[in-house]
Short mmCIF file of N, CA and C in Angstrom, two decimals:
data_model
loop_
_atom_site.label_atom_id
_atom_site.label_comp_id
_atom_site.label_asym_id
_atom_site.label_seq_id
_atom_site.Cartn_x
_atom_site.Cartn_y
_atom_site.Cartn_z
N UNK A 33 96.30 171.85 -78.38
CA UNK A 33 95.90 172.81 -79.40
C UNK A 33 96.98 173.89 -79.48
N UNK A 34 97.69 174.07 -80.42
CA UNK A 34 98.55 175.42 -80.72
C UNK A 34 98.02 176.23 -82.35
N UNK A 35 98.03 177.26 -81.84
CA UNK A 35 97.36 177.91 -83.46
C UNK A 35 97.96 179.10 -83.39
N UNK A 36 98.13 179.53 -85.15
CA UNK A 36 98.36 181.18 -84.55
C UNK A 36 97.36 181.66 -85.13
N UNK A 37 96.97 183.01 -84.67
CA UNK A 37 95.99 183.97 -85.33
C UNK A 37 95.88 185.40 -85.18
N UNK A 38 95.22 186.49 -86.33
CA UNK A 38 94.74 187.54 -86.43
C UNK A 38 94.53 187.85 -85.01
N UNK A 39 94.71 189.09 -84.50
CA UNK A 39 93.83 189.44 -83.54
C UNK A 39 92.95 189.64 -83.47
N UNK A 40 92.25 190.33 -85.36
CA UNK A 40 90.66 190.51 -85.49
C UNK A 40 90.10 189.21 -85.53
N UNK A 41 91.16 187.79 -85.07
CA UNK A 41 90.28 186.40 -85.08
C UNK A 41 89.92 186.42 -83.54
N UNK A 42 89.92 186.94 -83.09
CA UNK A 42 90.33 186.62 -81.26
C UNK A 42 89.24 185.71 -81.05
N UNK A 43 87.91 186.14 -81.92
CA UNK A 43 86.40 186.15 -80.90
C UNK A 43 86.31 184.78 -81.37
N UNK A 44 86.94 184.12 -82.41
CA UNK A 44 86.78 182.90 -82.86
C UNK A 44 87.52 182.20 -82.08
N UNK A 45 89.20 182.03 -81.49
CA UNK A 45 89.72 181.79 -80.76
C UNK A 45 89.15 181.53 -79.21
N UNK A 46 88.52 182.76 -78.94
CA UNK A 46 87.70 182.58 -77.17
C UNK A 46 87.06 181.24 -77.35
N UNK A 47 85.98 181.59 -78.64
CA UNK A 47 85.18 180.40 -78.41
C UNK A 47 85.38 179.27 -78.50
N UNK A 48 86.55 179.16 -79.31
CA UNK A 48 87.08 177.43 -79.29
C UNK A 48 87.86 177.32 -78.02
N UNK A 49 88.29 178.06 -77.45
CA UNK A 49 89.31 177.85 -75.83
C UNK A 49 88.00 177.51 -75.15
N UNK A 50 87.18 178.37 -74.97
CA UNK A 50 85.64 177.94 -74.05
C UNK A 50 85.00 176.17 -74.28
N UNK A 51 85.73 176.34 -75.37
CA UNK A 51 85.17 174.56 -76.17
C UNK A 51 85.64 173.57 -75.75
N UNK A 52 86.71 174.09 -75.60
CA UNK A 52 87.61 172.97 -75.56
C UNK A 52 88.33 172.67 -74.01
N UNK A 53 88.24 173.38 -73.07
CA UNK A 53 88.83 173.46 -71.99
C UNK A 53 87.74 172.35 -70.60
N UNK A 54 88.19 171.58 -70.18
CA UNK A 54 87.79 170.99 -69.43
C UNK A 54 87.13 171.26 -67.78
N UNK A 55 87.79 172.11 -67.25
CA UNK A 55 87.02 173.04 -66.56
C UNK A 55 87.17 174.76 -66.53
N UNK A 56 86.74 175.49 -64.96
CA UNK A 56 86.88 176.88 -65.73
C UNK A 56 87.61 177.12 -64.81
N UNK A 57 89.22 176.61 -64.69
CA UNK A 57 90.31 177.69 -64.30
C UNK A 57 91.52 177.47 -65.46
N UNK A 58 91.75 178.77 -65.69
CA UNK A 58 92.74 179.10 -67.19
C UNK A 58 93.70 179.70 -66.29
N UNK A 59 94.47 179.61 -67.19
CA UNK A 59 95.93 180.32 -66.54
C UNK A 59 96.07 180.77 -67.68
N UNK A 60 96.64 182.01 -67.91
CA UNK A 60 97.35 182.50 -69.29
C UNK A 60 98.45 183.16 -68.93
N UNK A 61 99.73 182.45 -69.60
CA UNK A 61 101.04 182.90 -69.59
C UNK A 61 101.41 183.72 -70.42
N UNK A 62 102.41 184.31 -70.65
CA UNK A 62 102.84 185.07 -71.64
C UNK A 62 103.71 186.86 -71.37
N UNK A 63 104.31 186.73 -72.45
CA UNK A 63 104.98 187.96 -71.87
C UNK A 63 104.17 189.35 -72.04
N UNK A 64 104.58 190.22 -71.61
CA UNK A 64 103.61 191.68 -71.75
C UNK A 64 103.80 192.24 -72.61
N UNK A 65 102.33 192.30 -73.31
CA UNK A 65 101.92 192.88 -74.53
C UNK A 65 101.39 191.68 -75.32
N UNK A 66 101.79 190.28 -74.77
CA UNK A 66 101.11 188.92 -75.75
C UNK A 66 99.74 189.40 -75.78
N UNK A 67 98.74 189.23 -75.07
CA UNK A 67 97.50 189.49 -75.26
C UNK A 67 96.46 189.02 -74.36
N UNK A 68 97.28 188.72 -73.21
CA UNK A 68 96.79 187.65 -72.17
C UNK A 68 95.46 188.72 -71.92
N UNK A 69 95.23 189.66 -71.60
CA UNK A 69 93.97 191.21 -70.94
C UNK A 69 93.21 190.65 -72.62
N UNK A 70 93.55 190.91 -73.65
CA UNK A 70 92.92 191.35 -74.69
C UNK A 70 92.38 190.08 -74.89
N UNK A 71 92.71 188.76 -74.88
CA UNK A 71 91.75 187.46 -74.80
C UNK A 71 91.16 187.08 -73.38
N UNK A 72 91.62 187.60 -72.54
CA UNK A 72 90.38 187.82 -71.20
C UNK A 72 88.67 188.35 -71.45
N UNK A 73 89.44 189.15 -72.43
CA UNK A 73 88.19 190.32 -72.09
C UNK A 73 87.48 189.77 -73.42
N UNK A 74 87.79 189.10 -74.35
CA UNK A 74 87.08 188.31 -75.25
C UNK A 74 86.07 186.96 -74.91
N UNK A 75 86.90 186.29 -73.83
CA UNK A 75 86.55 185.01 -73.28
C UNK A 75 85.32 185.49 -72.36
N UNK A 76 85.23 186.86 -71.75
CA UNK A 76 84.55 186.93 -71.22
C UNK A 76 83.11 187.50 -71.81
N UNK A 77 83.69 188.33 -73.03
CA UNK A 77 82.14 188.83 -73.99
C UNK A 77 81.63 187.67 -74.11
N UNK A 78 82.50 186.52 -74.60
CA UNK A 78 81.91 185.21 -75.23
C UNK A 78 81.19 184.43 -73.95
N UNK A 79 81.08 184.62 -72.97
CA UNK A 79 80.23 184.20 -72.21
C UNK A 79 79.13 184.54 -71.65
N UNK A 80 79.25 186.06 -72.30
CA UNK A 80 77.83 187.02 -72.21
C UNK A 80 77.00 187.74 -71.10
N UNK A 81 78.90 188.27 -70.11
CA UNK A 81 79.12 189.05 -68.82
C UNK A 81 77.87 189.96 -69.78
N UNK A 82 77.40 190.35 -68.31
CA UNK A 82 76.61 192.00 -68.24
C UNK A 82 77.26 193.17 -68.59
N UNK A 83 78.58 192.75 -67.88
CA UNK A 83 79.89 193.88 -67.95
C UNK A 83 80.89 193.99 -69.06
N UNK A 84 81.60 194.60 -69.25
CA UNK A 84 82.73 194.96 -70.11
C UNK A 84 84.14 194.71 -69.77
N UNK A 85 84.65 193.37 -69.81
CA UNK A 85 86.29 193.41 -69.37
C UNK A 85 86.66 194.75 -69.19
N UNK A 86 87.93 194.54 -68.45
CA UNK A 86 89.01 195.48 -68.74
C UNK A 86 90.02 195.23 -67.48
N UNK A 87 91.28 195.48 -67.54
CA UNK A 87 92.29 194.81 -66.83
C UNK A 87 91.95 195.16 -65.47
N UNK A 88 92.50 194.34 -64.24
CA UNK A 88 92.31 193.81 -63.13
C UNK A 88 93.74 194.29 -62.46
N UNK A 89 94.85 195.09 -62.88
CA UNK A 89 96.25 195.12 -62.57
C UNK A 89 96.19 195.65 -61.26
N UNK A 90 95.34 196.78 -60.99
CA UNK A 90 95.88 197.50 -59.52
C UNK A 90 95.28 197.11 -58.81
N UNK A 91 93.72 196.53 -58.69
CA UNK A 91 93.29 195.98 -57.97
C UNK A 91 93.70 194.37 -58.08
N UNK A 92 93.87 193.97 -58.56
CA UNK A 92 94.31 191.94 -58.91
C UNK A 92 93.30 191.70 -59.17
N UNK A 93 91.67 191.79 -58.85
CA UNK A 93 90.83 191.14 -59.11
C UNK A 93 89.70 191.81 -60.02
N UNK A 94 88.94 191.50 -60.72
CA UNK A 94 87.18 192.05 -61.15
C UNK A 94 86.58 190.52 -61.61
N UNK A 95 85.25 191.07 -61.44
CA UNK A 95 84.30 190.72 -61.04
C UNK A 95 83.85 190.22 -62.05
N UNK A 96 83.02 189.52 -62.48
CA UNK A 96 81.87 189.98 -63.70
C UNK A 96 80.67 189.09 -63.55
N UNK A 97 79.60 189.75 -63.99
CA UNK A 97 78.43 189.07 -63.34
C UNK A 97 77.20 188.78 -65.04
N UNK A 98 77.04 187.47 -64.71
CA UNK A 98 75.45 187.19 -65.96
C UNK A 98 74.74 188.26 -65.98
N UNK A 99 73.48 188.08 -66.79
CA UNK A 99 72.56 188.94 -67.08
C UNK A 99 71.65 189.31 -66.00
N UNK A 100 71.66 188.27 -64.82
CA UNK A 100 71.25 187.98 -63.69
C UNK A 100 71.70 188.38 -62.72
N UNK A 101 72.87 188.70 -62.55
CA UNK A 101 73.51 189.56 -61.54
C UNK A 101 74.57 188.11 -60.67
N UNK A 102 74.38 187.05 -61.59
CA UNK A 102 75.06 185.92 -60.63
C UNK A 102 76.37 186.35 -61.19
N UNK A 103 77.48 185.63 -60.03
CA UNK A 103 79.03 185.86 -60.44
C UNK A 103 79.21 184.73 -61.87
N UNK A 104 79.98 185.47 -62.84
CA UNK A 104 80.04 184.51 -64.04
C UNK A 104 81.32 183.98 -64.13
N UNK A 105 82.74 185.12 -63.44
CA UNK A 105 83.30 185.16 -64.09
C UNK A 105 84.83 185.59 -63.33
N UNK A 106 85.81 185.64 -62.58
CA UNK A 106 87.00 186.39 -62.31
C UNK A 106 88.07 186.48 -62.59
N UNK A 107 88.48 187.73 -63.21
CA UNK A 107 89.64 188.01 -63.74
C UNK A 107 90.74 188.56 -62.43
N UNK A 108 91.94 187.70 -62.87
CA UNK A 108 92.80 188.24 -61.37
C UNK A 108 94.18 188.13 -62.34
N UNK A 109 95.12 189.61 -62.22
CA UNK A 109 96.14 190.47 -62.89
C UNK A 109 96.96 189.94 -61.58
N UNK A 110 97.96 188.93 -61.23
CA UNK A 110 98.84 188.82 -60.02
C UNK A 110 100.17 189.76 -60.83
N UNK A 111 100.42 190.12 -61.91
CA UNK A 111 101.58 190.79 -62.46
C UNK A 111 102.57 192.03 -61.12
N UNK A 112 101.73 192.65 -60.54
CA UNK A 112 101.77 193.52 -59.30
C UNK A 112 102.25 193.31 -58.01
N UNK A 113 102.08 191.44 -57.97
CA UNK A 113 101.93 190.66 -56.63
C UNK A 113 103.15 190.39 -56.27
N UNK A 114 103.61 190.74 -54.73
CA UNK A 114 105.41 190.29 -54.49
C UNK A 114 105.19 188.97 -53.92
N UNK A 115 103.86 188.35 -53.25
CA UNK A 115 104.03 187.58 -52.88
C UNK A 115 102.76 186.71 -52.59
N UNK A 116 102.82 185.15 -52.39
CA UNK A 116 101.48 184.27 -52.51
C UNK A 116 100.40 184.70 -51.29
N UNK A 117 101.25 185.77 -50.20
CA UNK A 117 100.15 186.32 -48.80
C UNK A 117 99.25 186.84 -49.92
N UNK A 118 99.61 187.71 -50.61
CA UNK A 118 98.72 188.72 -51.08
C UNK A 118 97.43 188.06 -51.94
N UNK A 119 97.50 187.20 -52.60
CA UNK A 119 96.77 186.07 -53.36
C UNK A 119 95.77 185.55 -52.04
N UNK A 120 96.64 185.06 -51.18
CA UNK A 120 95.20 184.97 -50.28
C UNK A 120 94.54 185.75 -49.20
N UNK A 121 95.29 186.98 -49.45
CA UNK A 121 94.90 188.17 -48.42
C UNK A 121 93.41 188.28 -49.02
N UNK A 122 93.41 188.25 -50.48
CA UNK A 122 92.46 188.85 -51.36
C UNK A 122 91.39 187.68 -51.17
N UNK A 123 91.64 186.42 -50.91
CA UNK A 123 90.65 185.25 -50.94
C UNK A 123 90.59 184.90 -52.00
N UNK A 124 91.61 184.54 -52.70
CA UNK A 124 92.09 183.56 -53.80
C UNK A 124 91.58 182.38 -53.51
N UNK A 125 91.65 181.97 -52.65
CA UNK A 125 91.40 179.97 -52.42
C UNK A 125 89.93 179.97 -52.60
N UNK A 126 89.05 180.82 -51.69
CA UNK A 126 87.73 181.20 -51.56
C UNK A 126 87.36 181.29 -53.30
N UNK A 127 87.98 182.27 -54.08
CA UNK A 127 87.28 182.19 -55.58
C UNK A 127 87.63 180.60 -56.04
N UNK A 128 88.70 180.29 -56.29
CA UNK A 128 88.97 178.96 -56.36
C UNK A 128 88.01 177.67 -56.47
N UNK A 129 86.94 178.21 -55.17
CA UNK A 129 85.83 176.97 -54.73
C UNK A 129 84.70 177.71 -55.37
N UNK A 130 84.61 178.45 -56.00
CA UNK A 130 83.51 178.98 -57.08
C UNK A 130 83.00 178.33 -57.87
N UNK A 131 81.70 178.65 -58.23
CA UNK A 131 81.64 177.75 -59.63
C UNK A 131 81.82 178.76 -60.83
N UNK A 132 82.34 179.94 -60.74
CA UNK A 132 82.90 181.18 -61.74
C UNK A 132 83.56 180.25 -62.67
N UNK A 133 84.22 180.99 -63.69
CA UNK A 133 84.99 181.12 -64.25
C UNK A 133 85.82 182.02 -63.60
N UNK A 134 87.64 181.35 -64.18
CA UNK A 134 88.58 182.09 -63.07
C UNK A 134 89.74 181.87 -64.47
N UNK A 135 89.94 183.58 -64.78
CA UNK A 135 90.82 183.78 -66.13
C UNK A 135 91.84 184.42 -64.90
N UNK A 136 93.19 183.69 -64.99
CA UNK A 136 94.42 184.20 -64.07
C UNK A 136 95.77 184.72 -64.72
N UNK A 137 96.41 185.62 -65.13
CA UNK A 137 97.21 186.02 -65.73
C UNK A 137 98.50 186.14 -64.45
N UNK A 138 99.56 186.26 -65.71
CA UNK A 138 101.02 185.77 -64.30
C UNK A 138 100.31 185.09 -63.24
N UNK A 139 99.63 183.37 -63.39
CA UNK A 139 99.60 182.81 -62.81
C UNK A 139 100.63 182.28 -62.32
N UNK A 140 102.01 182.17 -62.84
CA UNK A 140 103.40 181.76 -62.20
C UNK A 140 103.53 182.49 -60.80
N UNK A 141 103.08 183.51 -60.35
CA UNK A 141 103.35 184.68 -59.23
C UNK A 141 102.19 183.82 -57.43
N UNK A 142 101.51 182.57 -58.30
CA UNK A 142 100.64 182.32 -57.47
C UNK A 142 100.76 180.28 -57.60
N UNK A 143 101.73 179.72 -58.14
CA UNK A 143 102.39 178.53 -58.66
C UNK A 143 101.45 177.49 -57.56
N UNK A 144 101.94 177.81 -56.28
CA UNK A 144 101.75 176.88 -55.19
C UNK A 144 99.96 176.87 -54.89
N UNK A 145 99.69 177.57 -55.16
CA UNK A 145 97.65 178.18 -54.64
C UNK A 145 97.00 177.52 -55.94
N UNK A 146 97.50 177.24 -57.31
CA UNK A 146 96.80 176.86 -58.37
C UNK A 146 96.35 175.07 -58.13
N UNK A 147 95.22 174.75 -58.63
CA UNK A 147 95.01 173.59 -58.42
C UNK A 147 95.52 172.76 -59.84
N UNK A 148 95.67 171.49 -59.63
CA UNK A 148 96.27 170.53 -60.40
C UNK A 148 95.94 170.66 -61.68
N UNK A 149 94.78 170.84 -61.80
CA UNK A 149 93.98 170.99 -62.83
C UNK A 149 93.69 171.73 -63.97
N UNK A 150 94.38 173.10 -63.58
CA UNK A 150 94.29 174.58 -64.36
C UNK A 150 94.69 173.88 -65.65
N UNK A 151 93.88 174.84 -66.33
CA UNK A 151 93.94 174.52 -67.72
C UNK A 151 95.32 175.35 -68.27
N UNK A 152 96.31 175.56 -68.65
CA UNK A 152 97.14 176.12 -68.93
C UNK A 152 97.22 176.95 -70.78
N UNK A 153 97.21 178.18 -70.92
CA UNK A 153 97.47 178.72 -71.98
C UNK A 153 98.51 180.05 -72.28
N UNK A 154 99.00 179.49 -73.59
CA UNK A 154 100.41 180.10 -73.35
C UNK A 154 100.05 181.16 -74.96
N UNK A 155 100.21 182.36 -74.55
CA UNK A 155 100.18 182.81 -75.55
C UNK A 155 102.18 183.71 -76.00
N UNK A 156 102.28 183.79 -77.51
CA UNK A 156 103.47 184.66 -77.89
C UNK A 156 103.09 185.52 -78.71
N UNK A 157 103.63 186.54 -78.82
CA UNK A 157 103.94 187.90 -79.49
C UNK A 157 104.59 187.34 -80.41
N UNK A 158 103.85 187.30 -82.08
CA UNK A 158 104.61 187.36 -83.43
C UNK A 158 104.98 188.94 -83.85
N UNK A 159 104.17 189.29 -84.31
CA UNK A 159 103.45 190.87 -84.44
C UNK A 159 102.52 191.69 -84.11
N UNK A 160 102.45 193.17 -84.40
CA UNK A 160 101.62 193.57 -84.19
C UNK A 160 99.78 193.00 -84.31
N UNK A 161 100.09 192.27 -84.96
CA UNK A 161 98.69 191.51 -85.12
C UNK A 161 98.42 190.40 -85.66
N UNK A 162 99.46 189.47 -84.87
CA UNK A 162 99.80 188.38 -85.15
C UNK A 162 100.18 187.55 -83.67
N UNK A 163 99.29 186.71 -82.94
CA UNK A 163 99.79 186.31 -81.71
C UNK A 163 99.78 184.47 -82.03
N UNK A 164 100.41 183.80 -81.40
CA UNK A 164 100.12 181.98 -81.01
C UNK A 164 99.91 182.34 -79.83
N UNK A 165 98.95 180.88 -79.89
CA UNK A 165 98.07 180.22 -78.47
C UNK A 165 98.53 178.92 -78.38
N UNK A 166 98.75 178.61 -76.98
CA UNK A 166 99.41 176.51 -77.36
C UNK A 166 98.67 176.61 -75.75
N UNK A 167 97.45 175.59 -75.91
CA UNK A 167 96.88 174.83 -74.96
C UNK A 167 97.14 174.12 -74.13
N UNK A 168 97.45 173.94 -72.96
CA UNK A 168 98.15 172.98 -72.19
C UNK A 168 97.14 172.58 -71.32
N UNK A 169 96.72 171.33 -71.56
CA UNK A 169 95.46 170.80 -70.68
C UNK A 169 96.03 169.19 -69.64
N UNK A 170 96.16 169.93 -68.37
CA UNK A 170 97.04 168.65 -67.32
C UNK A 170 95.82 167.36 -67.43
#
């Protein structure tokens, strides 16, 4: 799947990535400012967290939990990270064996810890409000 779109399309976008993705670990690549936080935090309304995205950078990780209080969901910002200790200082492998959802940004910073499987998405910066998405499903 590669598309480009509006950013006011995002919420349509989440939901077809949610559609279409085979299990729930995403990787989203892209350079800073693509939109990798701003379709996190979409993917995650669209799954109908209790909570409110919002970036994960200084800590690497948040949380987000159903209406129920069960874990739904983890967002992890490695952009910060010098190195793969720190990924599992935090218990990266441990979320890993979740049945969450696991949205990973500068997943490249964590290459060797990702399983075979990650769904891969690559987003680019056209314009101000204009981004592509290209799906990479191993």
């Amino acid at each position: 799947m590669k598309t480009t779109f509006q950013l006011s399309g995002i919420d349509e976008v989440a939901k077809t990535l949610l559609a279409s993705v085979p299990n729930k670990t995403i990787c989203l690549y892209g350079e800073m400012g693509a939109g990798k936080t701003t379709l996190v935090k979409q993917l995650i309304h669209q799954l109908g967290a209790a909570d409110i995205a919002n970036s994960p950078t200084f800590g690497l990780v948040n949380e987000y939990h159903d209406k129920k209080g069960k874990p739904l969901a983890y967002h992890f910002d490695f952009y910060r990270l010098n190195d793969e200790m720190e990924a599992l200082d935090i218990g990266f492998e441990d979320y890993l064996n979740s049945e969450a959802w696991l949205f990973i940004e500068w997943p490249e910073k964590v290459k060797s810890l990702l399983p075979n499987d990650a769904v891969s998405v690559l987003l680019h910066f056209i314009d101000e409000n204009t981004r592509s998405i290209e799906l990479n499903i191993s």
